[in-house]
Short mmCIF file of C-alpha atoms in Angstrom, two decimals:
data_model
loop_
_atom_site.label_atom_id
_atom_site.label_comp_id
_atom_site.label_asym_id
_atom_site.label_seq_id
_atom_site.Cartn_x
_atom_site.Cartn_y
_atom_site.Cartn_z
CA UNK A 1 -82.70 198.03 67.09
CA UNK A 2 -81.52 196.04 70.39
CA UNK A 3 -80.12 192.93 68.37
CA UNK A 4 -83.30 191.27 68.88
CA UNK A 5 -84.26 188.95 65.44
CA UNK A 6 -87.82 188.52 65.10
CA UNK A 7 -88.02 186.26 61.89
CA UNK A 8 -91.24 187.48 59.93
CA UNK A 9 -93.91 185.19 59.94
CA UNK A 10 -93.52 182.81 57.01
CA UNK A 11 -95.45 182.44 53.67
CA UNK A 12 -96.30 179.00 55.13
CA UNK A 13 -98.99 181.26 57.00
CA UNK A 14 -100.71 180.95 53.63
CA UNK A 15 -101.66 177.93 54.76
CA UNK A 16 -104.30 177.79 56.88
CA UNK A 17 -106.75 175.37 57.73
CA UNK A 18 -110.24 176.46 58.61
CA UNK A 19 -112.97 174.43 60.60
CA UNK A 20 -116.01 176.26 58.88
CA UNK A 21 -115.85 178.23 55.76
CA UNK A 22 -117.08 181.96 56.29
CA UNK A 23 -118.58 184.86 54.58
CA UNK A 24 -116.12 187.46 53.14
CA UNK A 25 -115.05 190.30 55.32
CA UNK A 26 -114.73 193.39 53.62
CA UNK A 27 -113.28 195.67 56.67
CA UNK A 28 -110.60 197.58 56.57
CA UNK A 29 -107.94 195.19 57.71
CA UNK A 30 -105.89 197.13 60.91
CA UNK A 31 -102.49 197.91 60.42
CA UNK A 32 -99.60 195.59 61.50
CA UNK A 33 -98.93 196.73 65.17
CA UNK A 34 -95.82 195.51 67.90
CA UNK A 35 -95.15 196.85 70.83
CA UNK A 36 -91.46 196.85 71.66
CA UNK A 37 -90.82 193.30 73.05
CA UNK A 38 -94.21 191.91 72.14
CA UNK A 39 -94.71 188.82 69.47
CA UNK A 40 -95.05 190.87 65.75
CA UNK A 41 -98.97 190.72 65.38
CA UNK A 42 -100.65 190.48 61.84
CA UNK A 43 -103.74 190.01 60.75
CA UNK A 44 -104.25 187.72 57.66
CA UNK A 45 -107.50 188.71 56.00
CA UNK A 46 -109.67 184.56 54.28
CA UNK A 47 -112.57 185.02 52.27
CA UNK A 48 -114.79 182.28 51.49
CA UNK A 49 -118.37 181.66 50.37
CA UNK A 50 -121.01 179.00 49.82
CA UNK A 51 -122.57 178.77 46.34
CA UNK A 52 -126.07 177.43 46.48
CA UNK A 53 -126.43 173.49 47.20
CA UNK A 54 -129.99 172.27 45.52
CA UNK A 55 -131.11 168.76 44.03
CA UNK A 56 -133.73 166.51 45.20
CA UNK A 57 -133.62 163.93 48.52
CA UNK A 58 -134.54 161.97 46.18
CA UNK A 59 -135.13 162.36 42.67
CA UNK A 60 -138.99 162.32 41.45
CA UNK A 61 -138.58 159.53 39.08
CA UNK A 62 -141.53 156.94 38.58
CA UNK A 63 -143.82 155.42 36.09
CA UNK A 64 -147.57 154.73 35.89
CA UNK A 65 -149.87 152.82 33.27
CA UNK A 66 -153.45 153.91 33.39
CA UNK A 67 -155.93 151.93 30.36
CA UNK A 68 -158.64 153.38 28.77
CA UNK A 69 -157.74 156.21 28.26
CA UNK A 70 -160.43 157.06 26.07
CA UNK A 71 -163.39 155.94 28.83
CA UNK A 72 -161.20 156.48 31.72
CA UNK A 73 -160.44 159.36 33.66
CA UNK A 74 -156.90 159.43 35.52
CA UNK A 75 -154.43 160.83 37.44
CA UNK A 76 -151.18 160.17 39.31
CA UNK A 77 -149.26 162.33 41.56
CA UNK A 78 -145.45 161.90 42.81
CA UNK A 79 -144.43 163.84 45.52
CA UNK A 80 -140.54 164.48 46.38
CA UNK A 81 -138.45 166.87 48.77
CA UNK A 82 -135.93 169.55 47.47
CA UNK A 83 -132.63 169.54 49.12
CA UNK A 84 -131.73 173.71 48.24
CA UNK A 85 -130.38 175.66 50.90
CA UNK A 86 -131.18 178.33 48.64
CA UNK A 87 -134.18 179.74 46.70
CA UNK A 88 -134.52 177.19 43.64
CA UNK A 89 -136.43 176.51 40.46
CA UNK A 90 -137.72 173.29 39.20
CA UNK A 91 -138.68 173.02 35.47
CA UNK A 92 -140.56 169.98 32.93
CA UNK A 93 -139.97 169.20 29.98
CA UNK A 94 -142.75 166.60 27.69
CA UNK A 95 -141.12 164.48 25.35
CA UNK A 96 -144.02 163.83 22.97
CA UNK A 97 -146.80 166.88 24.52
CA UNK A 98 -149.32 164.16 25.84
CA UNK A 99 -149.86 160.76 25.55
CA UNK A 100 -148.74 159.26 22.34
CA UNK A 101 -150.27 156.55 20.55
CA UNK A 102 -149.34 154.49 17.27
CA UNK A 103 -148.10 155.89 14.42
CA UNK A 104 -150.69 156.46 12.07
CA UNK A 105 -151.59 158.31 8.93
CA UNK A 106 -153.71 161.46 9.91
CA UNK A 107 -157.31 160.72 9.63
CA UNK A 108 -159.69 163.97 10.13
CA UNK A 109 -162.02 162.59 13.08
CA UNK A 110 -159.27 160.42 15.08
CA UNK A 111 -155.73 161.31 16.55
CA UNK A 112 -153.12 159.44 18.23
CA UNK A 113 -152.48 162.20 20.64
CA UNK A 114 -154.22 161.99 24.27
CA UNK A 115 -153.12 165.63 25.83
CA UNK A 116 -153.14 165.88 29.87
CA UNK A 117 -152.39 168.17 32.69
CA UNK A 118 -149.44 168.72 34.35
CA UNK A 119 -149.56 170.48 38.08
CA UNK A 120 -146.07 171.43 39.88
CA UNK A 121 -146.11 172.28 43.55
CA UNK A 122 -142.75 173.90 45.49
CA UNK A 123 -142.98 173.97 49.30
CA UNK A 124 -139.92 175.71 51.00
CA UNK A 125 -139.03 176.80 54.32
CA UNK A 126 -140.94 180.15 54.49
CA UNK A 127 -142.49 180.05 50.81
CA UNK A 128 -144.67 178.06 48.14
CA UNK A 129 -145.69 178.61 44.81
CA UNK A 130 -148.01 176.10 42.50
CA UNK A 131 -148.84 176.46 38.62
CA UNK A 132 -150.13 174.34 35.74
CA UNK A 133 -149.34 173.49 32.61
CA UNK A 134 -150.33 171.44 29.53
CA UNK A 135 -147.94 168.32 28.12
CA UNK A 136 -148.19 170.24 24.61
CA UNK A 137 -147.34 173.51 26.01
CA UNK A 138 -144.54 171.54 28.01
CA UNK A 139 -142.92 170.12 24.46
CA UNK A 140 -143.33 173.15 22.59
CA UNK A 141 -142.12 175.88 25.34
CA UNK A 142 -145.34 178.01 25.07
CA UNK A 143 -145.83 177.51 29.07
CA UNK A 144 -143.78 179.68 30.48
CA UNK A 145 -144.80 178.91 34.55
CA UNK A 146 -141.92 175.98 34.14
CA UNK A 147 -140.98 174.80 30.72
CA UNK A 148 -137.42 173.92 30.01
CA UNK A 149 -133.94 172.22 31.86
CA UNK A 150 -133.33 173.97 34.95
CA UNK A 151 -129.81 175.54 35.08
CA UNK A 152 -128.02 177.71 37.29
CA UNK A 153 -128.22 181.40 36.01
CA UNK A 154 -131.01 180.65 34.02
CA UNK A 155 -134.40 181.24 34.34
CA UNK A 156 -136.32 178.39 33.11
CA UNK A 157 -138.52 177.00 35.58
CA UNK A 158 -140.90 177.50 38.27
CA UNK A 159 -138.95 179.45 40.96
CA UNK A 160 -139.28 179.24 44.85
CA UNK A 161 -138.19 181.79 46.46
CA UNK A 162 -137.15 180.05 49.76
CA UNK A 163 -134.93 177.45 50.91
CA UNK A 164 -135.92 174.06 51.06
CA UNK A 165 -134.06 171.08 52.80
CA UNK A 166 -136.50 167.82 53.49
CA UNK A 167 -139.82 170.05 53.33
CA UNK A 168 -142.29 167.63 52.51
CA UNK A 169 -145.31 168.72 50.16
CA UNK A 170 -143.61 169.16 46.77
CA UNK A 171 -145.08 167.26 44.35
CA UNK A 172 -145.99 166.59 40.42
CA UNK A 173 -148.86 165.48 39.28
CA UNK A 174 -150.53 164.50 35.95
CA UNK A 175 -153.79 164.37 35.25
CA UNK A 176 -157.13 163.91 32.55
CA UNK A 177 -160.45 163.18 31.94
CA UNK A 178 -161.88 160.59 29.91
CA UNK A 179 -160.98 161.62 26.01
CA UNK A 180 -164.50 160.37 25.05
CA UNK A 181 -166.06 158.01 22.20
CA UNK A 182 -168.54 160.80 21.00
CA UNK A 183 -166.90 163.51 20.34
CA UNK A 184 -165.65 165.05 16.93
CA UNK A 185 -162.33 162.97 17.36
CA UNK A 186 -161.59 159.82 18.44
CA UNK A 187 -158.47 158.04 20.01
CA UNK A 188 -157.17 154.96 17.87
CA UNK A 189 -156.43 152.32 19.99
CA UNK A 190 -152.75 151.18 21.00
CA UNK A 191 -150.27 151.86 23.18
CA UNK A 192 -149.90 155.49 24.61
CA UNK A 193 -146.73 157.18 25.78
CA UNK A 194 -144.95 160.52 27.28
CA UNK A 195 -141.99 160.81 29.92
CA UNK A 196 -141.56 163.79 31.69
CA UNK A 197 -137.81 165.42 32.76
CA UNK A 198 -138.24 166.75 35.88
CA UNK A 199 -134.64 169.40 36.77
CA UNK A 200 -133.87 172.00 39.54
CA UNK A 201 -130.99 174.23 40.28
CA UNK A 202 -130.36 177.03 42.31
CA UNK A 203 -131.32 180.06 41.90
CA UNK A 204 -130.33 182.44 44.97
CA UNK B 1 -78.79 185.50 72.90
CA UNK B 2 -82.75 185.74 73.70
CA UNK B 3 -84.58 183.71 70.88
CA UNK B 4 -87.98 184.19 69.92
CA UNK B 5 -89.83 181.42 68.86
CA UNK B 6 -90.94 181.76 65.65
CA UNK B 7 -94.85 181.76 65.61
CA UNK B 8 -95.60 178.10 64.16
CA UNK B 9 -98.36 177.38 62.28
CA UNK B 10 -97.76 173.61 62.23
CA UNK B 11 -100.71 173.34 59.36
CA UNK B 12 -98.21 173.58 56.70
CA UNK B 13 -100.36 171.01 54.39
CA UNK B 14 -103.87 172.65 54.88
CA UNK B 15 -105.09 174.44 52.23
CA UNK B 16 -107.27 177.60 52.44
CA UNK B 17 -111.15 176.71 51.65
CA UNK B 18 -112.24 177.80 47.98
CA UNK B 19 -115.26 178.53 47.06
CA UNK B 20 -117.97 175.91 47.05
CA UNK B 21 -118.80 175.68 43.71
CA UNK B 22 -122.97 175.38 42.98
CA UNK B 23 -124.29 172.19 43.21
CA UNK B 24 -125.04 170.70 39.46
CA UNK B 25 -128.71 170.23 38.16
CA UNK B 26 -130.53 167.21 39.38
CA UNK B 27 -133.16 165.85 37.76
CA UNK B 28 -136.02 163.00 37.61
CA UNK B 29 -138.21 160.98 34.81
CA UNK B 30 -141.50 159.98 34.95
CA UNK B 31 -142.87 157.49 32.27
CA UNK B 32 -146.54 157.59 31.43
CA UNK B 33 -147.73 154.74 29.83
CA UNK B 34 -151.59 154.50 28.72
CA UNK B 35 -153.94 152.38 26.20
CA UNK B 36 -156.58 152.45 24.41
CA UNK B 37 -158.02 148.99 23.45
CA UNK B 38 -159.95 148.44 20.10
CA UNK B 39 -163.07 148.77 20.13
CA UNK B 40 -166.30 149.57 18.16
CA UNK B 41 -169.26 152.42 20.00
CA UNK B 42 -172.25 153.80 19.35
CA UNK B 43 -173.15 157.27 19.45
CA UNK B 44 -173.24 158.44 23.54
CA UNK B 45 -171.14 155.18 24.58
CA UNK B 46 -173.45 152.67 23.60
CA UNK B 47 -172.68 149.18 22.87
CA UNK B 48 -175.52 148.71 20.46
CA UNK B 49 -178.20 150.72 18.57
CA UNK B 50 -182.30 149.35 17.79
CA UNK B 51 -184.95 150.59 15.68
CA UNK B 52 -188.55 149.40 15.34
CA UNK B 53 -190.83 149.83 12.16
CA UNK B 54 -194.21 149.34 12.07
CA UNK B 55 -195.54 147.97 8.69
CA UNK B 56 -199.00 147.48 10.03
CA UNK B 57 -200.93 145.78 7.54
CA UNK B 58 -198.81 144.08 5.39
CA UNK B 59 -201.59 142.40 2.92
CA UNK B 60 -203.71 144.40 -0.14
CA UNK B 61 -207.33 145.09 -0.34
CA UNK B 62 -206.83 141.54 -2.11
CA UNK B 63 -204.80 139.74 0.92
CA UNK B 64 -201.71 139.56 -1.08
CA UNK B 65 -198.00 141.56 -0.06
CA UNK B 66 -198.93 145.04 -0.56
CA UNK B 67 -196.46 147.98 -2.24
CA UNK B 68 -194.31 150.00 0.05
CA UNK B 69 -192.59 148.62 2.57
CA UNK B 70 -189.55 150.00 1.58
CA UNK B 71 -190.87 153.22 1.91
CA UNK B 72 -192.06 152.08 5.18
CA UNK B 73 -188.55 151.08 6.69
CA UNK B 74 -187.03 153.83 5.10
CA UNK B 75 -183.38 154.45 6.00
CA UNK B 76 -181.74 153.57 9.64
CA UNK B 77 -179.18 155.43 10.35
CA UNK B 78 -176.30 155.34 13.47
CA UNK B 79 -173.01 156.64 14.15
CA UNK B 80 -170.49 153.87 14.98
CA UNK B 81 -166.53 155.12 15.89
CA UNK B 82 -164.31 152.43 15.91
CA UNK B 83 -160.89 152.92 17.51
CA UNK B 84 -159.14 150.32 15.08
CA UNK B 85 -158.24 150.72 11.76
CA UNK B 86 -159.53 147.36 10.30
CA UNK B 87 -163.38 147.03 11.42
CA UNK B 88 -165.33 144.26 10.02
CA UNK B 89 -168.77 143.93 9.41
CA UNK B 90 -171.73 141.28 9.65
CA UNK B 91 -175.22 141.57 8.22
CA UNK B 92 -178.13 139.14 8.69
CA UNK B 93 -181.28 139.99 7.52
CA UNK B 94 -183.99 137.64 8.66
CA UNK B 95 -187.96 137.51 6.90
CA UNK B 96 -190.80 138.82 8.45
CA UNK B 97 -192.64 135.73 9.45
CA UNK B 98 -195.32 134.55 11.23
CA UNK B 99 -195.94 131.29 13.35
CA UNK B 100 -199.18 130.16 11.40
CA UNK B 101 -198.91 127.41 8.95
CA UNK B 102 -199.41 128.42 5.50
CA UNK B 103 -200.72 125.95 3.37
CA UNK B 104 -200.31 125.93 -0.62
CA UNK B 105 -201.54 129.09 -2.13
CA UNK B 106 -200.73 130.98 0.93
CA UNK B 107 -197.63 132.45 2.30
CA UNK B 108 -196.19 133.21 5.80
CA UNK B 109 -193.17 134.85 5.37
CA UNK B 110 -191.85 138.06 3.36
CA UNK B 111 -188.31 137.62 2.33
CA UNK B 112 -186.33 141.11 1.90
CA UNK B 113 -182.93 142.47 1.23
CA UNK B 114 -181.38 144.48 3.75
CA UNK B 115 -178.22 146.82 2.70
CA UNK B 116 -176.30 148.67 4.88
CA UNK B 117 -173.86 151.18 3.12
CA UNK B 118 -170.42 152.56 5.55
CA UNK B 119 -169.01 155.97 5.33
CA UNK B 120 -165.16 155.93 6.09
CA UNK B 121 -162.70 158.14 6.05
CA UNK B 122 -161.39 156.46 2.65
CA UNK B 123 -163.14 155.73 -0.37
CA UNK B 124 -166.64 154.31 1.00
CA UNK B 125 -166.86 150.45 0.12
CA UNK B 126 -170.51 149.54 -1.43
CA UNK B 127 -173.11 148.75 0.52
CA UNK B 128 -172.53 145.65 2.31
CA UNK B 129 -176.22 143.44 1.49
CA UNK B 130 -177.90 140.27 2.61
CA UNK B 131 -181.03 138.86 1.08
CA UNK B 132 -183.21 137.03 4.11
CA UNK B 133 -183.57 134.07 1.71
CA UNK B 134 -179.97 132.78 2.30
CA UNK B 135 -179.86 131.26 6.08
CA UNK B 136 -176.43 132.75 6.30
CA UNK B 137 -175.50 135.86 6.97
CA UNK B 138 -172.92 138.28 4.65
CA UNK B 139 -169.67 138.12 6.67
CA UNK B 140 -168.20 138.88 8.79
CA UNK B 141 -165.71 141.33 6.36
CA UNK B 142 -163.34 143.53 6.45
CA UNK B 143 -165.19 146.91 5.90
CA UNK B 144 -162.08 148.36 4.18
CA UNK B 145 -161.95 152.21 2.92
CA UNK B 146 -159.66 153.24 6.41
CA UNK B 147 -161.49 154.09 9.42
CA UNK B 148 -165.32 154.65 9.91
CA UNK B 149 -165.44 158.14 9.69
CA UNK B 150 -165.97 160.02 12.48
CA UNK B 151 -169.41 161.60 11.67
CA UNK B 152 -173.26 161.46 12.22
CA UNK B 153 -175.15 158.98 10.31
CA UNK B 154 -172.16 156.93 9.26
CA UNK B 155 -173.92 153.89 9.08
CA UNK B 156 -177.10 153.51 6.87
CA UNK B 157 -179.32 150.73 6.77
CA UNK B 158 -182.22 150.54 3.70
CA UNK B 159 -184.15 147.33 3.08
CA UNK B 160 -185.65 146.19 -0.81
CA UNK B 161 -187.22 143.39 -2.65
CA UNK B 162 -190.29 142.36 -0.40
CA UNK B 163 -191.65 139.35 -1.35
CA UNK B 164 -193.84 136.59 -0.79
CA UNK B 165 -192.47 132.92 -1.96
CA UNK B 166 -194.99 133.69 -4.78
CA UNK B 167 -196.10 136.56 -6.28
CA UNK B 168 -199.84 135.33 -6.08
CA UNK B 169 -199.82 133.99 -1.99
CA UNK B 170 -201.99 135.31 -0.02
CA UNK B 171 -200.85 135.99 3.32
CA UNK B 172 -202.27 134.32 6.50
CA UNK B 173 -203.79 136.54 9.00
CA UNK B 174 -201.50 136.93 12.16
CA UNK B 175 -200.66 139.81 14.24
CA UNK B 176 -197.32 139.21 14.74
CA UNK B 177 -194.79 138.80 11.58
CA UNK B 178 -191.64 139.50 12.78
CA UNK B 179 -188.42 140.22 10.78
CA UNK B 180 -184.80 141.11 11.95
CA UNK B 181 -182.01 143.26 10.40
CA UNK B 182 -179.09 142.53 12.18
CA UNK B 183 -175.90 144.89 12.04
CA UNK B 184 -172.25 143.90 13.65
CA UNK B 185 -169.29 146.03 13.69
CA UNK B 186 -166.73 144.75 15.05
CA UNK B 187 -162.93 146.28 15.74
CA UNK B 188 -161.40 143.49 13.75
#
């Protein structure tokens, strides 16, 4: 000991600011080391992390009106951009499992219930993936491809397996043919209905 | 006495970065609105549906109205969807007539009832009839009993009483008596 006072370095050097966070590093942190006359050197191990970011530039929220339904074929398609700087999924969800008409007392030969098409399509970075379901099968779960709320952790939904930040080509779209005047049911006129719930979240 | 400096770290009120927590779930709507407007069809789209019978000769050995023209027309049948529940109906029927003056003891025209009887998916009304010897036509009504129903042959047209103004007129020759049922179904 030469009478020299070297003041440890403070627990204020728990504070730290840092520009960028970073990944964890698990090495072995190096034991403290001073060589006589030389500043006390430490080594004061951070971890951070990024969880996964995802959402939508901007949500995929719209709404179309197509008449005749029943002598009418149609379709509409709305395309958006995911914002997911990790792999994602996106999942639907049909509030009434087609187009729903009037209420009305069932009659054998008519219905108030137009079904359609639903197609989801997922373009990342350095992946895509595409399936199809029906608006019944998105109301009563049985379509599997991308039923359901997205959530983180869960696995509802259609997933990409790619990051995707302002990659253009996603899209929903909803589609059917004519329902027909001659077949053995007929749609009772009216006003028809559905709205769809489009959700992602990560899923790294 | 030699000091060191204590080694500074002047950010005394920055805070170490946490975690970034994930990003909640977004989402989007899209509303579908359709329609279907009310209206009445015939079988394969079709607005309207025709028949033609041919009587042929209409007169006996003794140039009055022979027997069996009901037989002859038989029954007409159609299937007519409607996408309303409260479809009305019209039915004219309208002699078979001929352009050449008849004078006393001789007739031109054969007057007729036509009937048209509506399956629905109710209790089926009665047959909804019109006798060509009233100018005006039955309706239009409300065919009642719900909806048509949605099946082949749901509409049935039969025709009945053929007559002459008299039993004993003898019909004037003429090759072209013409006679109409007419049928309208309407939505509402």
């Amino acid at each position: 000991m030469n009478g020299w006072k070297v003041k440890g370095l403070s627990a204020a050097l728990g504070l730290v600011a840092f520009a960028q966070p970073v990944l964890a590093d698990t090495s072995t942190l190096p034991a403290p080391t001073r060589t006589p006359g030389s500043p006390f050197i430490g080594t004061i191990l951070v971890t951070a992390s990024v969880g996964g970011a995802c959402g939508f530039v901007t949500a995929p929220s719209d709404s179309y009106t197509f008449n005749d339904i029943d002598t009418t074929a149609w379709e509409a398609t709305k395309p958006f951009q995911l914002d997911c700087n990790v792999a994602s999924r996106v999942a639907v969800v049909s509030s009434n499992g087609g187009l729903k008409g009037p209420t009305f007392t069932a009659t054998p030969g008519y219905t108030n219930l137009a079904p359609y098409t639903v197609d989801l399509n997922l373009v990342g970075s350095s992946a895509n993936i595409a399936a199809q379901c029906s608006a019944a099968a998105l109301k009563d779960g049985t379509c599997t491809a991308f039923y359901g709320t997205a959530a983180i952790g869960q696995t509802a939904g259609l997933r990409l397996a790619s990051p995707s930040v302002n990659v253009p080509g996603s899209f929903i779209k909803v589609s059917a043919p004519a329902f027909g005047l001659t077949g053995p049911t007929s749609l009772i006129d009216g006003t028809y209905n559905d709205t769809l719930v489009i959700s992602v979240a990560a899923a790294p | 006495m030699k000091k060191i400096a204590l080694l500074a770290l002047a950010a005394s009120t920055a805070a170490i970065a946490t975690p970034a927590s994930a990003q909640a779930v977004a989402s989007g709507t899209i509303t579908l609105t359709g329609s279907v407007a009310p209206k009445c069809t015939v079988t394969a789209g079709a607005s309207n549906f025709t028949s033609t019978v041919p009587f042929g000769e209409l007169a006996d050995a003794n140039g009055i109205l022979r027997t069996g023209l009901e037989t002859d027309f038989g029954t007409k049948s159609a299937k007519v969807v409607c996408t309303s529940g409260s479809p009305t109906i019209k039915v004219e029927a309208q002699p078979l007539a001929a352009t050449t003056t008849a004078p006393s003891g001789y007739a031109n025209r054969i007057d007729f009832t036509a009937a048209v009887a509506v399956t629905t998916t109710g209790t089926s009304p009665a047959p909804f009839t019109d006798s060509s010897t009233t100018v005006a036509a039955l309706g239009p009504v409300a065919i009642g009993g719900g909806m048509l129903a949605n099946t082949a042959n749901n509409i049935n047209i039969t025709t009945t009483g053929y007559a002459t103004p008299n039993v004993t007129d003898i019909l004037v020759a003429d090759n072209a008596y013409q006679g109409k049922v007419i049928v309208t179904i309407a939505p509402n």
